[in-house]
Every structure is written in C-alpha cells, then in structure tokens.
Amino acid sequence: MDGFIRAIDLKKVYYVGNQKIEAVRGVSLQVERGDFIVILGHSGSGKTTLISMIGGLTRPSSGNVFIEGINLWALGDKELSLFRNKKIGFIFQSFSLLPSLNVLNNVVVPAIFSKKAKKDRKALQSRAHSILSDLNMVDKMNSYPSELSGGEQRRVAIARALINDPDIILADEPTSELDIRTEYEVIEIFQNINEAYKKTIIVVSHTLSWAQKAKKVIVMKDGLIYDNIADPVETLMGGMSKRI
Amino acid sequence: MRVLRLAIKELIRRPQRNAMLMLAIVLSIALITSLTIVGNSANITILEVIAKTGHTLTVKPVITEENATSLGNLTTTEVVIGKYIPETVIPEIKKLYDKAIQSGWEKRGLLLPSTGSIEKEVRIEPPTWAPRLYEKVRFKDKDIIVAGVEFDKEYFVRFWWNLSSGEWPTDATRLREVQEDDALIGGSLSTVLGYKTGDRITINNMEFRILGVLEETNSPDDYMLFIPLKTAQRIFDKKGLVSLLSVRAMCPQCPVGDAMIELNKTITGITAVSQLDVAQVQFDFFNMLYKFLLAVIISTIAVGIFSIFNTVTGSLYARIREIGMLKAVGASGFQLLRIFLYEQLIIGLISGFIGYTAGIGLAYILNSLLGIKALIKLNPEYFWRALIFGVICSLAAIIYPAYKFSKLKITETFRTQWEI
C-alpha cells in the first residue's frame, strides 16, 4: 500500500459509565494525494471519530494512521502538534474563530505556532491576503467574527486552514447550519481548493449535497465504512430513498 | 501576531472580568505597600527620636492628661505649665541619678577594671543637666510658650538643634557671655509670628533681642521662645522653680533606665522618663503591630488567590473550545501555557503598578491620620516588590488551572462539537 494517507484497522472504544461504545470498529482507508473524499453518515455513525483519528486529534484504541509514511500515533505530543500545524488544516463544525481577533489575525493564528511562518511576517501577511482574496473576503479583513455572516465565518475558517499551506484539509460538517445557497458556495470553495491548491481533502458530512462534487464518497454506518459502493445515497438512506 | 499579542487581545476582550481579578491583587498590594511605608515612617520617626535624644532622661512634675498643652496642631504632655520642681530638690535628683548610674555599671561588672578584659573598662563622663522653666504668655492675640533655659547646657543636651539664621547666645567655646535679653525663637513660632533674627520682642514688659531662629525639629521646641532661665524666673516671678530637667548621659551605654527607676521610686511629685526606653517601647510596639497586620493581610491574600483561582478556572472553561481549536491548529501544551501565563503576568504587572500607586496614597492618608511626622520615603525597592508580588499572586492563582487546561486532550475540549 503506497497511499498518501493510510488508516489501518482503526478502532475506537469509549466507555460511558459501564457502557462500552464502539464508535469505530476496524476501519481501513487509503487516500491518495489530491483526493477529495466525502464521508457521509448519520449522526453517531463514527465519522467524526474517524476523521479525528486520521487528523491526530483522537488517539485510536487500536490501529495506525500513516501520513506520507509517518506513523502519526507514534509521535510525541510536541511532534504531533508540529505535524498537525504543518501538514493538516482543520475546519471545525462550529467556526471556532477567536472573537478578540479580526479576520486577518484569525487567519494567521496557526502561523503563531509555526516556526517557519514566524521568520517571515511579511510573507505571512501577503499569503493571508492572497487566500482571503481568493475567498472574496479581502474587504472584511479588518472585521471581527461577530460582524460576519455564517458563510463569511466559514470562509475565514477555511482561510485559516490554508494559511500554513498544509497538504491535507480535514473538515467536519463545514456546511452545517448554513442555508442551501451558502452551502453550495462553500462546497464550490472546497472544490476549488482541491483543484487550484492541489490539497487532499476529507470532508465529513451528513449532507448529500457533497456527494455530487467529491471525487470519492464513503459511507459510514455503525462504526464501519462502505466504499466502492454503487449507490452511496441508497446505502446511507437504507432503502428509504427508493420509497421517497 | 505573536503569542504575547494573542494574550493581550484576549485580556482586552474581557475587561470586566480582568478588572475584578485585578481588584483583589490591587487591594492586597495597596495594603501591604501602605503598611510598609507607614511602618517605616513610624520607625524612622522613633529612630529619629532615639538618635536625637540618645540616653536622655527628662524629669518633670507629675501631671495628668489635663495638663497637656496645645502648641499649634501639636498637643503634648512634655510641656507642663503651672507645675514646678523646686531647684532645692535638684541636688538630690542629681545625687540619686549619679548613684543609680554608678550602681548600674557595677551591677554589669563594667566599672571596675577586670584583669584580661581591658575593653570592659568604661570612663564615666559627668552628665549635663539642662533645666527649663515654661510659661504661657499672650502675645499678639496668640498663646505662646516662653522657655527659660541655660543656653550653654541646652547647647549640649539638644545637640540636634540647628540655626536656620543668626547665632547662638553661647556655644561650646563659651567665648560669648549670655546676655539677659538674649532670645532664640523656634522655627514654627518664627513663621507664625513673623519674627526673624535681629527683631526685638517684648515679653512681660522686657524687650528681648532675637539672636537666631532654630530649624524645625518636629518637637514642641518649634513653638517656643527661648530666653535665659534666670531672666525667665525673674520676669515670671518663679524664682527657684523649674518645669523640666533634661539630663544627657555622656556615655552611650549608660544605664539611664536604672536611674529612671530609682528617681521615680524615691522622689515624690516628679516623674522621670528615659527617652530611649520610651522610643524603644514604641519601636517594638510598631514592629509587633506591623507583623500582626502583615500576617492578617497575607491570610487575606491567600483567600484572594483562591478566589482568583476559581475565577480563572471558570474563565478557562468558558474558553474551552478556543483552547481545543488552538491545540488542533498546532499549539503545543507549552505554547498554550505561555498564552495563559502571559495573560496573568500582564494582570499581575498592572495590578502591581496600580496597587503600588494606591498604596502610596493610602500611606499619606494613614500617616496624616496617625500623626506620624517622618516624611514618606518612596523607596524604588517598594515599587519592584509590588510588581513582583502582583506577578506572584497572579501566577500562583493560575499555574494549576493553566497547566491542566494546557494538557487537555483535544477531544475533551471538542466533546460537544466532534460527535462520536
């Protein structure tokens, strides 16, 4: 297996009191450089846990994640932080922008923790400017999160994910709570990022709209994945779509 | 953007919470600063008295609080008007004093030469006795105190006296004979009456020539007019009477306390006070009071730190998602810890500065209320201490929650966000 990202037999077990919850039950996945993958699934299907394990946020109960051949979970806390900072851009379900910072400063936050970016402040500002320009947010550069619409806040979160020029973008429900028009705008942005910036993107969503734009759709159900399936929508809906 | 700037932005975002955090530290520092300054001023005042009076004993008639005299804004029991010690008693007082001093030395084994310990031998110089007669007179609608003194004796006993202008009626050389119309005027009285060196002043139909103006000493002397004792006894018809006897022992280790006890025990109608012992008691009392108040304040600070700890912990909980986001985008535990510590460091420094400033203000008020005469001395050390104390209090309150939150797992911070 030569995959850019390789997840091997990932399992995650939680305990709530005495109750054992198997969130992910042995998932193996291979993602190639430049892929645009959408993981679809109902709430509680384990998709967020899976993307967290791939992104180095949640330690798996068993199994391994390799990114460019590096065993992510064999890294120490500091190395893992640096790896995330350099290689992965995260877009969270809620926007998680810092209210005390304006758009430009929110975008450059990941660079504060990067040794490389610290050295060239001007280049960083210029890069942030360029990304915000691509996302049509230049005129809002000095605005604060509270002054932005939901779609605009999402775009700032996307720009922040791109600032350190990571190879991988991981997004958890990036279009939740958005109206349909804004949702399509955001999906288009992701498609552009994949094509123009050549980023490997893994999006987790329960919205079917993503299925049309992604290069590959994976369905997750009860902690297991179903890929290479003929009709992901039907798999996800469990026969409901035909009845509809 | 740097970690420090991020910390500053976070501080600015929550002004009210931070103001509340600072308030506890500011109050503590203000109390400690003012207490230290006031304590020092009080000690300086007492030490000045000790330095000035040395081993001086004063003997005066027994008085009650009713005999207290008002001089300007100063009320004192040192100046007794209307009660006297007959000069005939003075030889007995002197005799008792000498005897007590000698027996005090003997008790300590210091008078007689002892073989092999020559350094223990002490030469006793005769003490200087300076009698005074006090009378209150009405002068230009003001009550003033006229003190009859022996200038050559006063020159030795009140060795801290300095002239702001003019000359001494006599000095150690005794080249000039004291004239019966010679006068010195206290610094405050000179200002109040508008009299200066060379002016003439008439008291009880006798004209005096002001030879010099004394520098202020923060003592009742500032409010007095000094004339020769014999002249005073004559013009006030108090022949053979004195109001006060000051005795300056001429050796640094003289057992004046022993003489004080002996005089108080033996002669009725007089009271002897050792200035050094009084000052020492005051000094010890102030130090004890200072230590007690410091302990109270430190206990209060401990409670304050606990309250800051709770507030800070609550505030970090409120920021838990942001903390998770920062960790996810690559902040290490140490970098997060730095953000939290920078925030508290700034709070500590600002609190230290405000607390120090407030402390000085409070010290001025307390000094004025307590009637402490020594000027407030602003020691740079207090400033640095206030800053360091502010930082320590501030950091002490956050170090544990900051460490815990910096070590949080990302999934713990996102529990409500990243679904299972």
XYZ file of C-alpha atoms in Angstrom:
664
model
C 0.000 0.000 0.000
C 1.523 3.349 -1.051
C -1.357 5.645 -0.113
C -0.666 9.267 0.914
C -2.879 8.690 3.947
C -3.293 5.158 5.218
C -5.603 4.222 8.068
C -5.156 0.638 9.129
C -7.787 -1.217 11.148
C -8.729 1.797 13.228
C -10.880 1.136 16.265
C -12.161 3.499 18.902
C -13.950 2.350 22.007
C -15.459 4.728 24.561
C -16.829 3.948 27.943
C -19.740 5.896 29.293
C -20.047 4.627 32.845
C -20.047 0.855 32.437
C -21.392 1.065 28.913
C -18.943 0.265 26.132
C -19.426 2.248 22.937
C -17.600 1.123 19.808
C -17.528 4.328 17.785
C -15.246 2.960 15.052
C -14.989 -0.792 14.614
C -11.955 -1.593 12.481
C -11.773 0.844 9.581
C -9.037 0.723 6.957
C -8.810 3.512 4.444
C -6.385 4.718 1.801
C -6.381 8.276 0.480
C -4.203 9.383 -2.421
C -2.594 12.822 -2.753
C -5.077 15.269 -4.291
C -8.134 13.196 -3.390
C -11.375 14.908 -2.434
C -13.215 12.454 -0.243
C -16.529 12.897 1.486
C -17.506 10.648 4.361
C -21.265 10.585 4.657
C -23.125 9.169 7.592
C -25.815 9.708 10.151
C -25.112 11.292 13.497
C -23.404 8.725 15.708
C -22.094 6.693 12.772
C -18.474 7.324 13.876
C -17.414 9.612 11.027
C -16.146 12.450 13.240
C -14.220 9.988 15.416
C -12.648 8.549 12.268
C -11.556 11.943 10.911
C -10.271 12.890 14.390
C -8.079 9.801 14.460
C -6.804 10.486 10.932
C -6.071 14.119 11.872
C -4.160 13.291 15.018
C -6.788 14.688 17.372
C -8.138 11.444 18.894
C -5.865 8.539 19.761
C -7.295 5.270 18.365
C -7.923 2.353 20.719
C -6.078 0.239 18.167
C -4.811 0.559 14.613
C -2.441 3.009 12.948
C -2.555 6.117 10.765
C 0.293 6.781 8.331
C 0.656 10.092 6.509
C 3.437 10.136 3.950
C 4.756 7.034 5.690
C 4.883 8.661 9.150
C 3.091 6.777 11.880
C 1.065 9.605 13.361
C 0.310 7.987 16.692
C 3.904 7.033 17.301
C 4.767 10.750 17.559
C 5.088 12.528 20.893
C 2.759 15.359 21.891
C 5.075 18.128 20.678
C 5.937 16.413 17.392
C 2.270 15.664 16.784
C 1.364 19.327 17.388
C 4.040 20.405 14.922
C 2.907 17.808 12.415
C -0.699 18.978 12.631
C 0.419 22.567 12.349
C 2.480 21.922 9.244
C 0.604 19.188 7.406
C -3.083 19.444 8.303
C -5.616 22.265 8.073
C -8.731 21.800 10.165
C -12.176 23.250 9.614
C -14.454 22.652 12.520
C -18.174 22.101 12.810
C -18.629 25.324 14.719
C -16.464 28.101 13.364
C -14.224 28.397 16.430
C -12.906 31.793 15.443
C -11.326 33.845 18.194
C -13.727 36.728 18.910
C -10.924 39.021 20.067
C -9.127 38.902 16.717
C -10.099 40.384 13.393
C -10.389 38.282 10.248
C -6.747 38.710 9.221
C -5.421 37.805 12.653
C -7.775 34.830 12.928
C -6.411 33.544 9.637
C -2.792 33.782 10.793
C -3.386 32.116 14.183
C -1.941 28.708 13.146
C 1.206 30.506 11.975
C 1.833 31.775 15.527
C 2.686 28.222 16.435
C 4.749 27.525 13.325
C 8.494 28.192 13.418
C 8.681 28.733 9.673
C 5.984 31.391 9.491
C 7.381 33.337 12.455
C 10.507 34.133 10.464
C 8.805 35.946 7.619
C 5.965 38.092 8.866
C 5.510 39.981 5.626
C 5.247 36.803 3.570
C 2.651 35.534 6.028
C 0.550 38.688 5.759
C 0.811 38.547 1.995
C -0.247 34.891 1.973
C -3.214 35.600 4.246
C -4.187 38.467 1.969
C -3.966 36.259 -1.103
C -6.080 33.476 0.448
C -8.706 35.933 1.661
C -8.736 37.445 -1.796
C -9.386 34.004 -3.348
C -12.264 33.587 -0.905
C -13.654 37.077 -1.618
C -13.016 38.186 1.943
C -10.422 40.937 1.449
C -12.888 43.703 2.202
C -13.733 42.016 5.513
C -10.135 41.593 6.575
C -10.423 44.015 9.480
C -13.857 42.880 10.599
C -14.403 40.864 13.754
C -16.184 37.481 13.809
C -19.293 38.982 15.397
C -19.646 41.266 12.367
C -19.654 38.378 9.840
C -22.438 36.187 8.468
C -22.318 32.396 8.920
C -20.974 31.878 5.388
C -18.297 34.512 5.860
C -17.194 32.983 9.142
C -16.920 29.621 7.391
C -14.716 31.177 4.733
C -12.440 32.662 7.393
C -12.158 29.186 8.934
C -11.214 27.823 5.505
C -8.614 30.543 5.000
C -7.187 29.725 8.441
C -6.933 26.065 7.473
C -4.908 27.053 4.382
C -2.510 29.557 5.946
C 0.293 27.120 6.743
C -0.048 25.587 3.261
C -0.889 22.130 4.607
C -1.120 19.113 2.310
C -4.327 17.905 3.906
C -7.595 19.658 4.758
C -9.906 17.899 7.182
C -13.362 19.374 7.578
C -16.048 18.295 9.981
C -19.548 19.304 8.883
C -18.315 22.524 7.270
C -21.755 23.411 5.936
C -23.878 22.661 8.968
C -26.259 25.457 9.943
C -25.875 27.176 6.555
C -28.670 27.964 4.123
C -28.736 25.985 0.897
C -27.210 28.727 -1.238
C -24.299 29.349 1.126
C -23.845 25.599 1.456
C -23.278 25.294 -2.291
C -20.884 28.256 -2.225
C -18.804 26.559 0.470
C -18.798 23.257 -1.414
C -17.580 25.121 -4.524
C -14.789 26.669 -2.467
C -13.672 23.226 -1.335
C -13.746 22.017 -4.927
C -11.571 24.980 -5.962
C -9.154 24.375 -3.127
C -8.820 20.788 -4.241
C -8.208 21.781 -7.832
C -6.311 25.085 -7.548
C -4.304 24.452 -4.362
C -3.934 20.685 -5.034
C -4.921 19.863 -1.470
C -6.063 16.478 -0.267
C -9.466 16.997 1.288
C -11.506 14.784 3.575
C -14.902 16.155 4.493
C -17.276 14.619 6.979
C -20.924 15.474 6.471
C -24.398 14.174 6.741
C -25.492 16.374 3.804
C -25.909 14.660 0.488
C -25.031 17.820 -1.476
C -21.320 16.971 -1.092
C -21.698 13.652 -2.894
C -22.057 15.352 -6.275
C -18.765 17.312 -6.026
C -16.467 14.840 -4.275
C -14.127 12.581 -6.192
C -14.908 9.731 -3.853
C -17.788 9.121 -1.450
C -17.509 6.865 1.557
C -20.499 5.954 3.619
C -20.103 5.260 7.291
C -22.599 3.360 9.325
C -22.368 1.882 12.821
C -18.616 2.442 13.001
C -17.831 0.759 9.666
C -17.223 2.187 6.210
C -18.780 1.231 2.939
C -16.752 2.362 -0.038
C -16.728 1.381 -3.688
C -20.458 1.058 -3.458
C -22.663 1.634 -6.418
C -25.205 3.867 -4.751
C -23.919 5.632 -1.615
C -27.099 7.568 -1.191
C -29.148 4.413 -1.146
C -26.701 2.814 1.312
C -26.941 5.832 3.545
C -30.673 6.020 3.365
C -31.099 2.261 3.898
C -33.680 1.913 1.111
C -35.581 4.999 2.143
C -34.615 6.930 -0.989
C -36.476 4.430 -3.239
C -39.569 4.733 -1.127
C -39.275 8.540 -1.315
C 0.907 38.071 15.512
C 2.757 36.536 18.355
C 1.712 34.555 21.402
C 2.102 37.682 23.587
C -0.146 39.723 21.316
C -2.736 36.952 21.319
C -2.645 37.042 25.121
C -3.065 40.837 25.157
C -6.032 40.628 22.746
C -7.647 38.024 24.993
C -7.174 40.310 28.012
C -8.740 43.278 26.243
C -11.705 41.111 25.313
C -12.761 40.597 28.921
C -12.173 43.939 30.654
C -14.706 43.478 33.450
C -13.554 40.018 34.463
C -9.937 41.131 34.419
C -10.763 44.262 36.404
C -12.331 42.050 39.076
C -9.266 39.805 39.066
C -7.006 42.805 39.396
C -9.055 44.361 42.184
C -8.187 41.575 44.634
C -4.471 41.853 43.875
C -4.515 45.672 43.795
C -6.124 45.822 47.249
C -3.596 43.398 48.693
C -0.639 45.264 47.247
C -2.033 48.653 48.247
C -2.465 47.440 51.840
C 0.983 45.897 52.032
C 2.664 48.897 50.383
C 0.926 51.417 52.616
C 1.573 49.326 55.710
C 5.253 49.028 54.842
C 5.590 52.735 54.111
C 3.685 53.786 57.240
C 5.576 51.244 59.338
C 8.859 52.577 58.027
C 7.844 56.192 58.597
C 6.816 55.336 62.136
C 10.094 53.561 62.747
C 12.045 56.419 61.210
C 10.200 58.834 63.491
C 11.038 56.727 66.515
C 14.632 56.171 65.424
C 14.989 59.902 64.890
C 13.828 60.418 68.443
C 16.321 57.805 69.637
C 19.091 59.389 67.573
C 18.223 62.845 68.810
C 17.681 62.155 72.464
C 20.163 59.349 72.911
C 20.397 58.470 76.571
C 18.459 61.434 77.756
C 16.325 61.399 80.849
C 13.701 64.009 81.474
C 12.420 64.827 84.905
C 9.201 66.786 85.261
C 6.390 67.273 87.761
C 3.775 64.570 87.918
C 0.975 65.526 85.534
C -2.324 64.269 84.246
C -3.749 64.384 80.712
C -5.455 67.630 81.688
C -2.020 69.245 81.880
C -1.455 68.580 78.191
C -0.511 71.694 76.266
C -1.671 72.641 72.784
C 1.003 74.075 70.511
C -0.224 74.840 67.027
C -1.525 71.489 65.750
C 0.524 69.611 68.336
C -0.770 68.521 71.734
C 1.938 67.453 74.130
C 2.375 66.420 77.736
C 6.071 67.218 77.506
C 5.461 70.881 78.216
C 3.955 71.330 81.651
C 2.653 74.733 82.639
C 1.730 75.631 86.197
C 3.535 72.765 87.904
C 7.146 73.091 89.041
C 10.111 71.350 90.590
C 11.863 73.433 93.231
C 15.546 73.963 92.473
C 16.279 72.830 96.003
C 15.333 69.299 95.010
C 17.732 69.244 92.079
C 20.870 68.322 94.106
C 19.013 65.320 95.497
C 17.903 64.315 91.998
C 21.475 64.645 90.741
C 22.804 62.609 93.608
C 20.308 59.835 93.082
C 20.966 59.836 89.366
C 24.764 59.543 89.795
C 24.357 56.806 92.361
C 21.981 54.830 90.177
C 24.256 55.102 87.161
C 27.278 54.000 89.155
C 25.491 51.064 90.733
C 24.086 50.180 87.289
C 27.598 49.949 85.924
C 28.778 47.951 88.900
C 25.863 45.543 88.553
C 27.006 44.872 84.999
C 30.586 44.470 86.093
C 31.752 47.184 83.739
C 33.118 49.845 86.033
C 35.895 48.099 87.875
C 38.880 47.125 85.762
C 38.996 43.365 85.408
C 42.138 41.562 84.521
C 42.456 40.481 80.922
C 39.391 42.395 79.775
C 40.548 45.962 79.476
C 37.906 46.705 76.824
C 35.290 46.365 79.521
C 36.584 49.407 81.363
C 34.396 52.432 80.954
C 35.100 56.039 81.760
C 32.073 57.873 83.061
C 31.834 61.477 81.967
C 29.669 63.727 84.184
C 26.187 64.181 82.732
C 24.824 67.519 81.510
C 21.803 68.860 83.338
C 19.620 71.322 81.478
C 16.748 72.862 83.500
C 13.839 74.672 81.839
C 11.045 76.900 83.052
C 7.914 77.029 80.893
C 5.365 79.847 80.950
C 2.471 80.555 78.644
C 2.048 84.207 77.648
C -0.433 86.048 75.470
C 1.322 87.719 72.576
C -0.474 89.472 69.699
C -3.695 87.517 70.417
C -1.798 84.242 70.433
C -0.726 81.940 73.270
C 2.978 81.320 73.079
C 5.297 79.269 75.288
C 8.306 81.018 76.697
C 11.036 78.668 77.890
C 13.658 79.829 80.312
C 16.806 77.834 79.579
C 20.522 77.750 80.331
C 21.814 78.170 76.794
C 25.235 76.599 77.409
C 23.567 73.440 78.788
C 20.870 73.312 76.104
C 23.641 73.515 73.518
C 24.923 70.148 74.747
C 21.656 68.406 75.585
C 19.764 69.453 72.429
C 22.682 68.627 70.171
C 20.308 68.190 67.227
C 19.403 71.873 67.297
C 20.497 73.867 64.268
C 20.039 77.508 63.449
C 18.356 78.486 60.218
C 19.682 82.003 60.748
C 21.506 84.083 63.358
C 23.938 82.982 66.061
C 23.980 81.066 69.345
C 23.815 83.049 72.582
C 26.723 80.817 73.595
C 28.389 77.626 72.387
C 30.976 75.051 73.398
C 33.726 77.668 73.396
C 31.728 79.965 75.700
C 33.543 82.907 74.177
C 30.380 84.956 74.372
C 28.628 85.656 77.625
C 24.872 85.123 77.559
C 23.050 88.421 77.956
C 19.844 88.630 79.958
C 17.866 89.841 76.923
C 19.126 87.134 74.534
C 16.465 85.024 72.804
C 16.184 82.199 70.295
C 12.924 81.528 68.502
C 11.537 78.147 67.321
C 11.117 77.703 63.578
C 7.303 77.346 63.597
C 6.785 80.230 66.026
C 9.027 82.435 63.894
C 6.819 81.717 60.890
C 3.562 82.192 62.818
C 4.615 85.483 64.439
C 6.645 86.731 61.505
C 9.691 87.386 63.736
C 13.211 86.828 62.467
C 16.826 87.216 63.565
C 17.608 90.728 64.804
C 13.976 91.548 65.641
C 13.075 92.642 69.117
C 10.217 91.066 71.037
C 8.695 92.269 74.294
C 7.597 89.720 76.893
C 6.208 90.801 80.286
C 7.478 94.353 79.709
C 11.006 93.187 78.931
C 12.455 93.552 75.480
C 14.453 90.631 74.048
C 16.724 90.539 71.026
C 16.243 87.504 68.766
C 19.744 86.198 68.171
C 18.752 83.284 65.993
C 15.935 81.175 64.530
C 16.021 77.417 65.189
C 15.425 74.942 62.390
C 12.234 72.927 62.806
C 12.735 69.683 64.735
C 9.169 68.348 64.745
C 9.087 68.797 68.515
C 7.419 71.272 70.920
C 10.632 73.348 70.698
C 9.415 74.601 67.297
C 6.681 76.583 69.029
C 8.747 78.200 71.789
C 10.646 81.371 72.506
C 13.837 80.655 74.469
C 15.217 83.168 76.934
C 17.773 82.840 79.782
C 16.458 80.836 82.761
C 17.337 83.456 85.353
C 15.568 86.163 83.343
C 12.511 83.953 82.970
C 12.385 83.174 86.686
C 12.576 86.894 87.410
C 10.038 88.236 84.913
C 7.532 85.443 85.651
C 8.161 85.609 89.386
C 9.160 81.946 89.544
C 12.437 82.252 91.366
C 13.839 78.872 92.458
C 11.444 76.904 90.254
C 11.882 74.872 87.058
C 9.410 72.975 84.906
C 11.738 70.363 83.463
C 15.162 68.867 83.880
C 16.848 67.166 80.951
C 19.859 65.017 81.700
C 22.053 63.806 78.915
C 24.258 60.926 79.904
C 27.597 61.372 78.246
C 28.282 57.700 77.632
C 26.466 55.622 75.003
C 25.816 52.604 77.209
C 24.890 54.455 80.418
C 22.204 52.588 82.391
C 19.782 55.525 82.294
C 16.859 53.153 82.796
C 18.215 52.301 86.245
C 18.353 55.994 87.159
C 14.797 56.475 85.890
C 13.522 53.665 88.116
C 15.417 54.955 91.113
C 14.162 58.542 90.718
C 10.533 57.516 90.221
C 10.735 55.239 93.231
C 12.416 57.675 95.622
C 11.222 61.226 94.930
C 7.536 62.010 95.062
C 5.930 64.660 92.870
C 8.246 64.097 89.925
C 8.266 61.701 87.030
C 11.405 60.612 85.217
C 11.222 59.298 81.666
C 14.034 57.740 79.697
C 13.528 58.885 76.094
C 15.405 55.875 74.781
C 13.226 53.433 76.691
C 10.048 55.180 75.570
C 11.216 55.172 71.985
C 12.286 51.536 72.228
C 8.861 50.539 73.563
C 7.200 52.465 70.727
C 9.569 50.889 68.222
C 8.813 47.385 69.498
C 5.089 48.080 69.526
C 5.093 49.349 65.948
C 7.104 46.365 64.804
C 4.752 43.973 66.519
C 1.735 45.767 65.052
C 3.364 45.711 61.611
C 3.991 41.969 61.817
C 0.461 41.299 63.029
C -1.151 43.357 60.259
C 1.143 41.761 57.687
C 0.001 38.326 58.838
C -3.648 39.406 58.553
C -3.068 40.778 55.044
C -1.191 37.669 53.922
C -4.064 35.493 55.165
C -6.465 37.705 53.221
C -4.278 37.362 50.141
C -4.360 33.573 50.421
C -8.163 33.751 50.331
C -7.929 36.236 47.443
C -5.689 33.911 45.455
C -8.192 31.104 45.942
C -10.960 33.366 44.652
C -8.814 34.367 41.645
C -8.094 30.680 41.079
C -11.843 29.990 40.869
C -12.469 32.915 38.532
C -9.585 31.948 36.273
C -10.672 28.310 36.164
C -14.200 29.385 35.239
C -12.843 31.665 32.569
C -10.699 28.901 31.072
C -13.738 26.613 30.994
C -15.580 29.306 29.069
C -12.724 29.300 26.529
C -12.502 25.535 26.250
C -13.491 25.387 22.584
C -10.967 28.043 21.663
C -8.335 26.102 23.561
C -9.280 22.975 21.610
C -9.127 24.886 18.327
C -5.686 26.298 19.155
C -4.430 22.827 20.005
C -5.910 21.406 16.810
C -4.186 24.018 14.648
C -0.856 23.138 16.172
C -0.439 24.847 19.535
C 1.556 22.648 21.864
C 0.694 22.369 25.547
C 3.640 24.614 26.368
C 2.554 27.287 23.867
C -0.939 27.306 25.384
C 0.560 27.508 28.853
C 2.565 30.510 27.680
C -0.612 32.274 26.477
C -2.302 31.782 29.860
C 0.801 32.784 31.808
C 1.347 35.892 29.688
C -2.230 36.971 30.396
C -1.766 36.579 34.138
C 1.689 38.125 34.005
C 0.224 41.268 32.462
C -2.589 41.274 35.040
C -0.007 40.889 37.791
C 2.185 43.724 36.487
C -0.733 46.133 36.028
C -2.117 45.201 39.454
C 1.312 45.694 40.996
C 1.622 49.159 39.490
C -1.900 50.260 40.458
C -1.546 48.676 43.908
C 1.744 50.486 44.479
C 0.248 53.845 43.475
C -2.843 53.288 45.620
C -0.595 52.145 48.475
C 1.333 55.414 48.414
C -1.918 57.388 48.504
C -3.157 55.277 51.392
C 0.150 55.715 53.218
C -0.170 59.516 53.018
C -3.688 59.311 54.455
C -2.644 56.905 57.240
C 0.432 58.954 58.106
C -1.720 62.019 58.440
C -4.385 60.183 60.488
C -1.815 58.584 62.795
C 0.142 61.810 63.186
C 3.414 60.259 62.024
C 5.826 63.087 61.404
C 8.517 61.427 59.286
C 8.245 62.163 55.607
C 7.155 59.300 53.365
C 10.192 57.978 51.581
C 9.491 56.377 48.217
C 11.945 53.562 48.038
C 12.290 52.095 44.490
C 12.538 48.734 46.184
C 8.858 49.011 47.210
C 7.908 49.508 43.567
C 9.756 46.412 42.393
C 8.421 44.463 45.345
C 4.841 45.486 44.420
C 5.350 44.357 40.829
C 6.918 41.063 41.844
C 4.231 40.468 44.446
C 1.496 41.210 41.882
C 3.020 38.771 39.426
C 3.474 36.068 42.075
C -0.143 36.392 43.295
C -1.439 36.389 39.764
C 0.632 33.428 38.618
C 0.035 31.479 41.824
C -3.690 31.626 41.104
C -3.415 30.353 37.548
C -0.483 27.969 37.471
C -2.516 24.862 38.286
C -5.587 25.508 36.069
C -3.326 26.730 33.266
C -1.286 23.553 33.430
C -4.416 21.378 33.499
C -6.028 23.161 30.572
C -2.860 23.148 28.503
C -2.710 19.384 28.942
C -6.343 18.780 27.958
C -6.932 16.328 25.169
C -8.404 17.947 22.118
C -11.366 15.594 22.101
C -12.190 16.660 25.654
C -12.399 20.257 24.561
C -14.488 19.388 21.490
C -16.718 16.836 23.172
C -19.854 18.730 22.306
C -18.572 19.523 18.863
C -16.952 16.443 17.409
C -19.661 13.905 17.605
C -18.988 10.247 18.185
